[in-house]
CSV table of C-alpha atoms in Angstrom, one decimal:
chain,number,residue,atom,x,y,z
A,1,MET,CA,0.0,0.0,0.0
A,2,THR,CA,2.8,2.4,0.8
A,3,ASP,CA,4.3,2.0,-2.6
A,4,GLN,CA,0.9,2.6,-4.3
A,5,VAL,CA,0.5,5.7,-2.1
A,6,ASN,CA,3.9,7.1,-3.1
A,7,ASP,CA,3.4,6.2,-6.7
A,8,ALA,CA,0.1,8.1,-6.7
A,9,VAL,CA,1.5,11.2,-5.2
A,10,GLU,CA,4.7,11.1,-7.4
A,11,SER,CA,2.7,10.8,-10.5
A,12,ALA,CA,0.3,13.7,-9.6
A,13,VAL,CA,3.1,16.0,-8.6
A,14,GLU,CA,5.4,15.3,-11.5
A,15,ARG,CA,2.5,15.8,-14.0
A,16,ALA,CA,1.6,19.1,-12.3
A,17,ALA,CA,5.3,20.3,-12.4
A,18,ALA,CA,5.5,19.4,-16.0
A,19,ALA,CA,2.2,21.2,-16.9
A,20,GLY,CA,3.2,24.1,-14.9
A,21,GLU,CA,6.2,25.1,-17.0
A,22,ALA,CA,3.8,26.1,-19.9
A,23,TRP,CA,1.2,27.5,-17.5
A,24,ARG,CA,3.5,29.9,-15.8
A,25,ALA,CA,4.6,31.3,-19.2
A,26,THR,CA,1.0,31.7,-20.3
A,27,PRO,CA,0.2,35.5,-20.5
A,28,PRO,CA,-2.1,36.6,-17.7
A,29,ALA,CA,-4.9,37.5,-20.1
A,30,GLU,CA,-4.9,34.0,-21.4
A,31,ARG,CA,-5.0,32.4,-17.9
A,32,ALA,CA,-7.9,34.8,-17.1
A,33,ALA,CA,-9.8,33.4,-20.1
A,34,VAL,CA,-9.1,29.8,-18.8
A,35,LEU,CA,-10.3,30.7,-15.3
A,36,GLU,CA,-13.6,32.0,-16.8
A,37,GLY,CA,-13.9,28.8,-18.8
A,38,VAL,CA,-13.7,26.9,-15.5
A,39,ALA,CA,-16.4,29.0,-14.0
A,40,ASP,CA,-18.7,28.3,-17.0
A,41,ALA,CA,-17.9,24.6,-16.7
A,42,LEU,CA,-18.8,24.5,-13.0
A,43,LEU,CA,-22.1,26.1,-13.6
A,44,LYS,CA,-22.8,23.9,-16.7
A,45,HIS,CA,-22.2,20.8,-14.7
A,46,ALA,CA,-24.0,21.9,-11.6
A,47,GLU,CA,-26.8,19.3,-12.0
A,48,GLU,CA,-24.2,16.5,-11.8
A,49,LEU,CA,-22.1,18.1,-9.0
A,50,TRP,CA,-24.6,19.0,-6.3
A,51,PRO,CA,-26.5,15.6,-6.1
A,52,ALA,CA,-23.1,13.9,-5.5
A,53,ALA,CA,-22.3,16.4,-2.7
A,54,ALA,CA,-25.7,16.1,-1.1
A,55,GLU,CA,-25.3,12.3,-1.0
A,56,GLU,CA,-21.9,12.5,0.6
A,57,THR,CA,-22.4,15.4,3.0
A,58,ARG,CA,-26.2,15.6,3.6
A,59,LEU,CA,-26.1,19.3,2.9
A,60,PRO,CA,-29.3,20.6,1.3
A,61,GLU,CA,-29.7,21.4,-2.4
A,62,ALA,CA,-30.1,25.1,-2.0
A,63,ARG,CA,-26.8,25.4,0.0
A,64,LEU,CA,-24.8,23.3,-2.5
A,65,ARG,CA,-26.3,25.1,-5.6
A,66,GLY,CA,-25.2,28.4,-3.9
A,67,GLU,CA,-21.8,27.0,-3.1
A,68,ILE,CA,-21.3,26.0,-6.7
A,69,ALA,CA,-22.2,29.5,-7.8
A,70,ARG,CA,-19.8,30.9,-5.2
A,71,THR,CA,-17.0,28.7,-6.5
A,72,ALA,CA,-17.6,29.9,-10.1
A,73,ALA,CA,-17.6,33.4,-8.8
A,74,GLN,CA,-14.1,32.9,-7.3
A,75,PHE,CA,-12.8,31.9,-10.6
A,76,ARG,CA,-14.3,35.0,-12.2
A,77,LEU,CA,-12.8,37.2,-9.5
A,78,PHE,CA,-9.3,35.9,-10.2
A,79,ALA,CA,-9.8,36.4,-14.0
A,80,GLU,CA,-10.4,40.1,-13.0
A,81,VAL,CA,-7.3,40.0,-10.7
A,82,LEU,CA,-5.1,38.8,-13.6
A,83,ARG,CA,-6.4,41.4,-16.1
A,84,ASP,CA,-5.9,44.2,-13.5
A,85,GLY,CA,-2.2,43.1,-13.0
A,86,GLY,CA,-1.7,44.8,-9.7
A,87,TRP,CA,-1.0,41.4,-8.0
A,88,VAL,CA,2.4,41.2,-9.7
A,89,GLU,CA,3.4,44.4,-7.6
A,90,ALA,CA,5.6,45.8,-10.4
A,91,VAL,CA,8.3,48.3,-9.1
A,92,ILE,CA,10.7,50.1,-11.2
A,93,ASP,CA,13.6,52.3,-9.7
A,94,HIS,CA,15.6,53.9,-12.5
A,95,PRO,CA,19.3,54.4,-12.0
A,96,ASP,CA,20.5,57.4,-10.0
A,97,PRO,CA,24.3,57.8,-10.0
A,98,GLY,CA,24.0,60.8,-7.7
A,99,ALA,CA,22.3,58.8,-4.9
A,100,THR,CA,24.3,57.8,-1.8
A,101,PRO,CA,25.3,55.1,-2.5
A,102,PRO,CA,24.8,55.3,-6.2
A,103,ARG,CA,21.6,53.4,-7.4
A,104,PRO,CA,21.5,50.9,-10.3
A,105,ASP,CA,18.4,50.2,-12.3
A,106,VAL,CA,16.4,47.8,-10.0
A,107,ARG,CA,13.0,46.3,-11.1
A,108,ARG,CA,10.9,43.9,-9.0
A,109,MET,CA,7.8,41.8,-9.5
A,110,ASN,CA,6.1,38.7,-8.2
A,111,HIS,CA,6.5,35.3,-10.0
A,112,PRO,CA,4.6,32.0,-9.3
A,113,LEU,CA,6.3,29.6,-6.8
A,114,GLY,CA,5.7,26.3,-8.4
A,115,VAL,CA,3.6,23.2,-7.4
A,116,VAL,CA,1.1,23.9,-4.6
A,117,ALA,CA,-0.3,21.3,-2.5
A,118,VAL,CA,-3.9,21.9,-1.1
A,119,PHE,CA,-5.6,20.0,1.5
A,120,ALA,CA,-9.4,20.2,0.8
A,121,ALA,CA,-11.8,21.2,3.8
A,122,SER,CA,-14.7,19.1,5.0
A,123,ASN,CA,-17.3,21.8,5.4
A,124,PHE,CA,-17.3,23.3,1.9
A,125,PRO,CA,-17.2,20.5,-0.7
A,126,PHE,CA,-16.9,23.0,-3.5
A,127,ALA,CA,-15.7,26.5,-2.3
A,128,PHE,CA,-12.9,25.2,0.1
A,129,SER,CA,-12.3,21.9,-1.7
A,130,VAL,CA,-10.9,20.7,-5.1
A,131,ALA,CA,-11.9,23.9,-7.0
A,132,GLY,CA,-11.8,26.1,-3.9
A,133,GLY,CA,-10.1,29.4,-3.1
A,134,ASP,CA,-6.6,27.8,-2.6
A,135,THR,CA,-6.8,26.1,-6.0
A,136,VAL,CA,-8.1,29.0,-8.0
A,137,SER,CA,-5.7,31.6,-6.4
A,138,ALA,CA,-2.7,29.3,-7.1
A,139,LEU,CA,-3.8,28.6,-10.7
A,140,ALA,CA,-4.3,32.4,-11.2
A,141,ALA,CA,-0.7,33.0,-9.9
A,142,GLY,CA,0.6,30.6,-12.5
A,143,CYS,CA,1.0,27.6,-10.2
A,144,PRO,CA,-0.1,24.0,-10.8
A,145,VAL,CA,-2.0,22.4,-8.0
A,146,VAL,CA,-2.3,18.9,-6.3
A,147,VAL,CA,-5.2,18.5,-4.0
A,148,LYS,CA,-5.5,16.0,-1.3
A,149,ALA,CA,-9.2,15.2,-1.4
A,150,HIS,CA,-11.2,15.2,1.9
A,151,GLU,CA,-12.4,11.9,2.9
A,152,GLY,CA,-15.9,13.2,3.5
A,153,HIS,CA,-16.7,13.7,-0.2
A,154,PRO,CA,-14.4,11.6,-2.4
A,155,ARG,CA,-16.9,11.2,-5.2
A,156,THR,CA,-17.6,14.9,-5.3
A,157,SER,CA,-13.9,15.6,-5.4
A,158,ASP,CA,-13.4,13.3,-8.5
A,159,LEU,CA,-16.3,14.9,-10.3
A,160,THR,CA,-15.2,18.4,-9.6
A,161,ALA,CA,-11.7,17.7,-10.7
A,162,SER,CA,-13.0,16.2,-14.0
A,163,VAL,CA,-15.1,19.2,-14.7
A,164,VAL,CA,-12.2,21.6,-14.0
A,165,ARG,CA,-9.7,19.6,-16.0
A,166,GLN,CA,-11.9,19.7,-19.1
A,167,ALA,CA,-11.5,23.5,-19.0
A,168,LEU,CA,-7.8,23.6,-18.5
A,169,PRO,CA,-5.2,23.6,-21.3
A,170,ASP,CA,-3.4,20.7,-19.6
A,171,PRO,CA,-5.3,18.3,-17.2
A,172,GLY,CA,-2.1,17.9,-15.3
A,173,LEU,CA,-2.5,21.3,-13.8
A,174,LEU,CA,-4.9,20.0,-11.4
A,175,GLY,CA,-3.7,16.8,-9.6
A,176,LEU,CA,-5.8,14.8,-7.1
A,177,VAL,CA,-4.9,12.2,-4.6
A,178,HIS,CA,-7.1,10.4,-2.1
A,179,GLY,CA,-6.5,9.0,1.4
A,180,PHE,CA,-5.2,10.2,4.8
A,181,GLU,CA,-1.9,8.4,4.0
A,182,THR,CA,-1.2,10.6,0.9
A,183,GLY,CA,-0.9,13.8,3.0
A,184,ALA,CA,2.7,13.3,4.3
A,185,PRO,CA,4.4,12.3,1.0
A,186,LEU,CA,2.5,15.2,-0.7
A,187,VAL,CA,3.8,17.7,1.8
A,188,LYS,CA,7.3,16.3,1.7
A,189,HIS,CA,7.6,16.0,-2.1
A,190,PRO,CA,10.7,17.9,-3.3
A,191,LEU,CA,8.8,19.6,-6.1
A,192,VAL,CA,6.1,20.9,-3.9
A,193,THR,CA,6.7,24.6,-3.1
A,194,ALA,CA,3.9,25.7,-0.7
A,195,VAL,CA,0.9,24.1,1.1
A,196,GLY,CA,-2.5,25.4,1.7
A,197,PHE,CA,-4.8,23.8,4.3
A,198,THR,CA,-8.2,24.5,5.9
A,199,GLY,CA,-8.9,22.3,8.9
A,200,SER,CA,-8.2,21.7,12.6
A,201,VAL,CA,-5.4,23.0,14.8
A,202,ALA,CA,-4.1,19.3,15.2
A,203,GLY,CA,-4.1,18.8,11.4
A,204,GLY,CA,-2.4,22.1,10.8
A,205,THR,CA,0.3,21.4,13.5
A,206,ALA,CA,0.9,17.9,11.9
A,207,ILE,CA,1.5,19.5,8.5
A,208,GLN,CA,3.9,22.1,9.9
A,209,LYS,CA,5.9,19.3,11.6
A,210,LEU,CA,6.2,17.6,8.2
A,211,ILE,CA,7.3,20.8,6.5
A,212,ASP,CA,9.9,21.4,9.2
A,213,GLU,CA,11.4,18.0,8.5
A,214,ARG,CA,11.9,18.8,4.8
A,215,PRO,CA,15.6,19.7,3.9
A,216,ASP,CA,14.0,22.9,2.4
A,217,PRO,CA,11.1,24.0,4.5
A,218,ILE,CA,8.4,25.7,2.4
A,219,PRO,CA,5.6,28.2,3.1
A,220,PHE,CA,2.5,26.8,4.9
A,221,TYR,CA,-0.8,28.7,4.7
A,222,GLY,CA,-3.2,27.1,7.2
A,223,GLU,CA,-6.6,28.2,8.3
A,224,LEU,CA,-7.2,26.5,11.7
A,225,GLY,CA,-9.4,27.1,14.8
A,226,SER,CA,-11.4,30.2,15.5
A,227,VAL,CA,-14.0,31.1,18.2
A,228,ASN,CA,-15.1,34.4,16.6
A,229,PRO,CA,-16.0,36.5,19.7
A,230,VAL,CA,-19.1,38.8,19.6
A,231,VAL,CA,-19.3,41.8,22.0
A,232,VAL,CA,-22.8,43.0,22.6
A,233,LEU,CA,-22.9,46.5,24.2
A,234,PRO,CA,-25.7,47.8,26.3
A,235,SER,CA,-27.2,50.0,23.6
A,236,ALA,CA,-27.8,47.0,21.3
A,237,ASP,CA,-31.3,45.6,21.0
A,238,PRO,CA,-31.7,42.3,22.8
A,239,ALA,CA,-34.4,40.8,20.5
A,240,GLU,CA,-32.3,41.5,17.3
A,241,VAL,CA,-29.1,40.2,18.8
A,242,ALA,CA,-30.7,37.0,20.0
A,243,SER,CA,-32.4,36.2,16.8
A,244,GLY,CA,-29.4,37.1,14.7
A,245,PHE,CA,-27.1,35.0,17.0
A,246,ALA,CA,-29.2,32.0,17.0
A,247,ALA,CA,-29.5,31.9,13.2
A,248,SER,CA,-25.6,32.3,12.9
A,249,LEU,CA,-24.9,29.7,15.5
A,250,THR,CA,-27.0,27.1,13.8
A,251,LEU,CA,-26.4,27.8,10.2
A,252,GLY,CA,-25.2,24.7,8.5
A,253,VAL,CA,-25.4,23.0,12.0
A,254,GLY,CA,-22.7,25.2,13.2
A,255,GLN,CA,-20.0,23.8,10.8
A,256,PHE,CA,-18.6,27.1,9.7
A,257,CYS,CA,-15.1,28.4,10.5
A,258,THR,CA,-16.7,31.7,11.3
A,259,ASN,CA,-19.3,30.3,13.7
A,260,PRO,CA,-19.8,32.7,16.8
A,261,GLY,CA,-18.5,30.6,19.6
A,262,LEU,CA,-18.2,33.4,22.2
A,263,VAL,CA,-20.8,36.1,22.9
A,264,PHE,CA,-20.1,38.8,25.7
A,265,VAL,CA,-23.5,40.3,26.9
A,266,PRO,CA,-24.5,42.8,29.6
A,267,ALA,CA,-25.6,41.2,32.8
A,268,GLU,CA,-28.6,43.6,32.7
A,269,GLY,CA,-31.0,44.4,30.0
A,270,GLY,CA,-32.5,40.9,29.2
A,271,PHE,CA,-29.9,39.9,26.7
A,272,GLU,CA,-29.2,36.5,28.3
A,273,GLN,CA,-32.9,35.5,28.4
A,274,ALA,CA,-33.4,36.7,24.9
A,275,VAL,CA,-30.5,34.5,23.7
A,276,ALA,CA,-31.8,31.5,25.7
A,277,GLU,CA,-35.2,31.8,24.1
A,278,ALA,CA,-33.9,32.2,20.5
A,279,VAL,CA,-31.5,29.3,20.8
A,280,GLY,CA,-34.3,27.1,22.4
A,281,ALA,CA,-36.3,27.5,19.2
A,282,THR,CA,-33.7,26.2,17.0
A,283,GLY,CA,-32.9,22.5,16.0
A,284,GLY,CA,-30.0,20.4,15.3
A,285,GLY,CA,-29.3,18.4,12.2
A,286,PRO,CA,-26.9,15.8,10.6
A,287,MET,CA,-23.2,16.7,10.6
A,288,LEU,CA,-20.9,16.3,7.7
A,289,THR,CA,-18.9,13.3,8.9
A,290,ASP,CA,-18.9,10.9,11.8
A,291,LYS,CA,-15.6,12.3,13.0
A,292,ILE,CA,-17.0,15.9,13.1
A,293,ARG,CA,-20.1,14.6,14.9
A,294,GLU,CA,-18.0,12.8,17.5
A,295,GLY,CA,-15.8,15.8,18.0
A,296,TYR,CA,-18.7,18.0,18.7
A,297,LEU,CA,-20.3,15.7,21.2
A,298,ARG,CA,-17.0,15.5,23.0
A,299,ALA,CA,-16.3,19.2,23.0
A,300,SER,CA,-19.8,20.3,24.1
A,301,GLY,CA,-19.8,17.6,26.8
A,302,ARG,CA,-16.6,19.1,28.2
A,303,LEU,CA,-18.3,22.5,28.3
A,304,ALA,CA,-21.3,21.0,30.0
A,305,GLU,CA,-19.1,19.7,32.8
A,306,ARG,CA,-17.6,23.1,33.5
A,307,LEU,CA,-20.3,25.5,32.7
A,308,THR,CA,-24.1,26.1,33.2
A,309,VAL,CA,-26.2,25.1,30.3
A,310,LEU,CA,-28.2,28.2,29.4
A,311,ALA,CA,-30.3,26.8,26.6
A,312,GLY,CA,-30.7,23.9,24.3
A,313,GLY,CA,-32.5,23.6,21.0
A,314,GLY,CA,-34.2,20.6,19.6
A,315,THR,CA,-32.2,17.4,19.0
A,316,VAL,CA,-31.9,16.1,15.4
A,317,ASP,CA,-29.8,13.2,14.5
A,318,GLY,CA,-28.4,13.2,17.9
A,319,ILE,CA,-27.1,16.8,17.6
A,320,THR,CA,-28.4,19.6,20.0
A,321,PRO,CA,-27.6,23.2,19.7
A,322,GLN,CA,-26.4,24.3,23.1
A,323,VAL,CA,-25.5,27.6,24.7
A,324,PHE,CA,-23.5,27.7,28.0
A,325,ALA,CA,-23.2,30.6,30.4
A,326,ALA,CA,-20.5,32.0,32.6
A,327,ASP,CA,-19.7,35.2,34.5
A,328,LEU,CA,-16.8,37.2,33.0
A,329,GLU,CA,-14.6,36.4,36.0
A,330,ALA,CA,-15.2,32.6,35.9
A,331,PHE,CA,-14.7,32.6,32.2
A,332,ALA,CA,-11.4,34.4,32.5
A,333,ASP,CA,-10.3,32.0,35.2
A,334,GLY,CA,-11.0,29.2,32.8
A,335,LEU,CA,-8.9,30.4,30.0
A,336,PRO,CA,-7.3,29.2,27.7
A,337,GLU,CA,-9.3,26.0,27.8
A,338,LEU,CA,-12.8,27.7,27.6
A,339,ALA,CA,-11.8,29.6,24.4
A,340,GLU,CA,-11.1,26.5,22.5
A,341,GLU,CA,-13.2,26.0,19.3
A,342,CYS,CA,-16.2,23.7,19.6
A,343,PHE,CA,-16.9,22.9,15.9
A,344,GLY,CA,-20.7,22.8,15.7
A,345,PRO,CA,-23.8,24.6,17.1
A,346,ALA,CA,-22.4,25.4,20.6
A,347,ALA,CA,-21.3,28.8,22.2
A,348,ILE,CA,-20.6,30.4,25.5
A,349,VAL,CA,-22.4,33.4,26.7
A,350,VAL,CA,-20.3,35.6,28.9
A,351,ARG,CA,-22.0,38.0,31.3
A,352,TYR,CA,-20.2,41.2,32.1
A,353,ARG,CA,-21.0,44.1,34.4
A,354,ALA,CA,-19.4,47.0,32.6
A,355,PRO,CA,-17.9,47.3,29.1
A,356,GLY,CA,-14.6,48.6,30.7
A,357,ASP,CA,-14.0,45.1,32.0
A,358,LEU,CA,-13.8,43.6,28.5
A,359,PRO,CA,-10.5,44.7,27.1
A,360,ALA,CA,-8.4,42.9,29.7
A,361,VAL,CA,-10.2,39.6,28.9
A,362,LEU,CA,-10.3,40.1,25.1
A,363,ARG,CA,-6.5,40.6,25.1
A,364,ARG,CA,-6.2,37.0,26.5
A,365,LEU,CA,-8.3,35.3,23.8
A,366,PRO,CA,-6.6,33.3,21.1
A,367,GLY,CA,-6.6,34.7,17.6
A,368,SER,CA,-9.8,34.6,15.5
A,369,LEU,CA,-10.9,35.0,11.9
A,370,THR,CA,-13.5,37.5,13.1
A,371,ALA,CA,-14.6,39.7,15.9
A,372,THR,CA,-18.1,41.4,16.0
A,373,VAL,CA,-19.5,44.3,17.9
A,374,HIS,CA,-23.3,45.0,18.4
A,375,ALA,CA,-24.1,48.5,19.5
A,376,ALA,CA,-26.4,51.4,18.5
A,377,ALA,CA,-23.7,54.0,19.2
A,378,PRO,CA,-20.1,53.8,17.7
A,379,GLU,CA,-18.7,55.8,20.6
A,380,GLU,CA,-19.7,53.0,23.0
A,381,ALA,CA,-17.2,50.7,21.4
A,382,ARG,CA,-14.2,53.1,21.1
A,383,ASP,CA,-12.2,51.6,24.1
A,384,LEU,CA,-12.7,48.1,22.6
A,385,VAL,CA,-11.1,48.8,19.2
A,386,PRO,CA,-7.4,48.4,20.1
A,387,ALA,CA,-8.0,45.0,21.6
A,388,LEU,CA,-10.1,43.9,18.7
A,389,ASN,CA,-7.6,45.0,16.1
A,390,ARG,CA,-5.0,42.6,17.6
A,391,LEU,CA,-7.6,39.8,18.1
A,392,ALA,CA,-9.1,39.1,14.6
A,393,GLY,CA,-8.5,39.6,10.9
A,394,ARG,CA,-12.1,40.8,10.1
A,395,LEU,CA,-14.1,43.1,12.4
A,396,ILE,CA,-17.8,43.2,11.9
A,397,TRP,CA,-20.2,45.9,13.0
A,398,ASN,CA,-23.9,44.9,13.8
A,399,GLY,CA,-23.6,41.8,11.6
A,400,TRP,CA,-22.7,38.2,12.0
A,401,PRO,CA,-19.6,36.4,11.0
A,402,THR,CA,-20.9,33.4,9.1
A,403,GLY,CA,-20.6,34.1,5.4
A,404,VAL,CA,-17.4,35.4,3.8
A,405,ALA,CA,-17.8,37.7,0.7
A,406,VAL,CA,-15.5,36.9,-2.2
A,407,CYS,CA,-14.2,40.3,-3.0
A,408,TRP,CA,-11.0,42.5,-3.4
A,409,ALA,CA,-11.1,43.8,0.1
A,410,MET,CA,-11.8,40.5,2.0
A,411,HIS,CA,-9.3,39.3,4.7
A,412,HIS,CA,-9.9,35.7,5.9
A,413,GLY,CA,-7.1,35.1,8.3
A,414,GLY,CA,-6.0,36.2,11.8
A,415,PRO,CA,-3.6,35.6,14.6
A,416,TRP,CA,-2.8,32.0,15.6
A,417,PRO,CA,-4.6,29.7,15.7
A,418,ALA,CA,-7.0,31.3,13.2
A,419,SER,CA,-4.3,31.1,10.6
A,420,THR,CA,-0.6,30.2,10.5
A,421,THR,CA,0.4,33.5,8.8
A,422,PRO,CA,-2.0,36.3,9.9
A,423,ALA,CA,-0.7,38.6,7.1
A,424,HIS,CA,-2.3,36.4,4.4
A,425,THR,CA,-5.8,35.7,3.5
A,426,SER,CA,-7.4,32.5,2.1
A,427,VAL,CA,-10.4,34.3,0.6
A,428,GLY,CA,-10.4,37.3,-1.7
A,429,ALA,CA,-8.1,38.8,-4.3
A,430,ALA,CA,-5.1,39.2,-2.0
A,431,SER,CA,-4.9,35.4,-1.4
A,432,ILE,CA,-3.0,35.1,-4.7
A,433,ARG,CA,0.1,36.6,-2.9
A,434,ARG,CA,0.5,33.3,-1.0
A,435,TRP,CA,1.7,31.6,-4.1
A,436,THR,CA,4.2,34.2,-5.5
A,437,THR,CA,7.8,35.2,-4.8
A,438,PRO,CA,9.3,38.4,-5.6
A,439,VAL,CA,12.4,38.6,-7.9
A,440,ALA,CA,14.4,41.8,-8.5
A,441,TYR,CA,16.2,42.5,-11.7
A,442,GLN,CA,19.3,44.7,-11.5
A,443,ASP,CA,20.7,46.4,-14.7
A,444,TRP,CA,18.8,43.7,-16.7
A,445,PRO,CA,18.7,44.0,-20.4
A,446,GLY,CA,15.4,45.4,-21.5
A,447,ASP,CA,14.8,42.7,-24.0
A,448,LEU,CA,14.9,40.1,-21.3
A,449,LEU,CA,12.8,41.9,-18.8
A,450,PRO,CA,9.2,40.5,-18.1
A,451,PRO,CA,6.6,42.7,-20.0
A,452,GLU,CA,5.3,43.9,-16.6
A,453,LEU,CA,8.6,45.6,-15.8
A,454,ARG,CA,9.4,47.2,-19.1
A,455,ASP,CA,9.2,51.0,-19.5
A,456,ASP,CA,6.7,50.8,-22.2
A,457,ASN,CA,4.4,48.6,-20.0
A,458,PRO,CA,2.9,46.6,-22.9
A,459,LEU,CA,0.4,44.9,-20.6
A,460,GLY,CA,-0.8,48.0,-18.9
A,461,VAL,CA,-0.3,46.8,-15.4
A,462,PRO,CA,0.0,49.2,-12.4
A,463,GLN,CA,3.7,50.1,-11.8
A,464,ARG,CA,5.4,52.0,-9.1
A,465,VAL,CA,8.0,54.0,-11.0
A,466,ASP,CA,10.7,55.9,-8.9
A,467,GLY,CA,8.4,55.8,-5.9
A,468,ARG,CA,5.1,56.9,-7.7
A,469,LEU,CA,2.3,54.6,-8.5
A,470,ARG,CA,1.1,54.7,-12.1
A,471,VAL,CA,-2.2,53.0,-12.9
C-alpha cells in the first residue's frame, strides 16, 4: 500500500510540475480566459455536482447550488485580478548615480512559486475543496495544484476535478490524490513549493511538523481554529441580537469556520434571556462526517461539565444546539481552555457588568478570523477597538460572521490559531500573494525583462516608478 500511495503522489506532482512550465509562461490575459472557462464549466455541470455532494455530505440542495455559484464566482474574480495586473506588484527604480550610494536600475515583481499542495476542507465540498479558493488563487498565480481530497466527499472531489480539468489547457495542472496516508508524501515531495490547508489545529500542526522535517522548509498557509467572539454592548437591541445570533450559530449545523463561539453580553437588559429563548427555538441536524459529529459531542460535553447550560435547541440526528453561560470572572479563570473552538452549534454566553471590564479579557483570547460588535452608538465601542484589532482579521459591526464575501477587500485570516500566517488571507483577491515570490532585476537587459517591468508597459499593469504609483 505504501508503494501505491507514493506512486500516486509522485505521478500527480510530476505531472503538475511538467504542466506548470507552460502555464507559468502563459500570459495573464490567457490565464484569465481559462479561469472564466472553468467558471462556466462548473455552472454547466451543476446538475451533476450538487447531487453527488448532497449524498456524501447531507447538505441541502439550495446550500450546494449556492456554493457552486460561489465557487464559479471565485474563478471569475481571479480572472479580474489577472487582467488588473496589480497582483504582480511591479516596481521600477531607474538608476540614480547621484544617490548615496549610487543606485543601479532595479525592477521587481512577483512570480509563481511552483507546485502547490492543497488540503481540501470538510465543510465546503466546492468552495474550499478541489476547486476552492486555494486552488483558483494558485492557478491564477501561474502555479499548478495537487489537491489531497477530503475523505468526507471523495466522489464529489473526483467529479469536480474532472469538470475543472476539461476547461484547463493541460489536465495535469490539477492533480488529485485520495486517502489520509497521501498527506505526508505530498507535503514532503521535493517539487512541492507551498501548502494550503483548511482544517483543525491538530491537522495544521501535523502538516507544519512535516514541513519542518523537509531539507528545504516551504511556506505553509493554514486556516485553523477560530472562536469568533461577539461583543454585545448595552445600547444594542436584545431581540435583534438574540435572533441573529441563534441563526448564525446554527447555520449549517454550526459547521462554519466563522461560527460565533463566544458572546459577551451585559448582565442587565435581558440579553441572556433573549438568547436562551432564541436558541431554544432552534434545532440540530446531521453533521458532515462521523468524525466531526463525535468531535462536537466530546467538546460540548466538556463544556457542560464546566459551565451552566443556558439553553438547548431541539435534538435532530443526535445533535443539539447548546449555549452555555458564565460570568466574566469565571470565564477568565477558565482560559485558555474555555476559548477553544467547539466545531458545531455550541457557544458560550459570557456576562459582564461594565464594558470597561472587557478589554483585559479580550486581550487574553486566542486569535480569530472574526470579531463582532453590536451597538447602537459607535462611541460606546471606542475603547474596545485596540484589543479587537489585535484579536481578529475581520471586524464586523452589527452583523454576523458566518458568510465570507468573495471580493477584493476581504481578509480571511487572523492571529494563531485562526491562521498560520496572519498577514495572508485564504479568501479574496489578496490570497494570490501566497503563491508568489518576488524577484528583483538589477541592470537587466530590456529585451529580457518581463513585460510587466518594461518602461513601455505593454500589458498596462500598475507600476510604481521611482516611488510613484502609475495606474
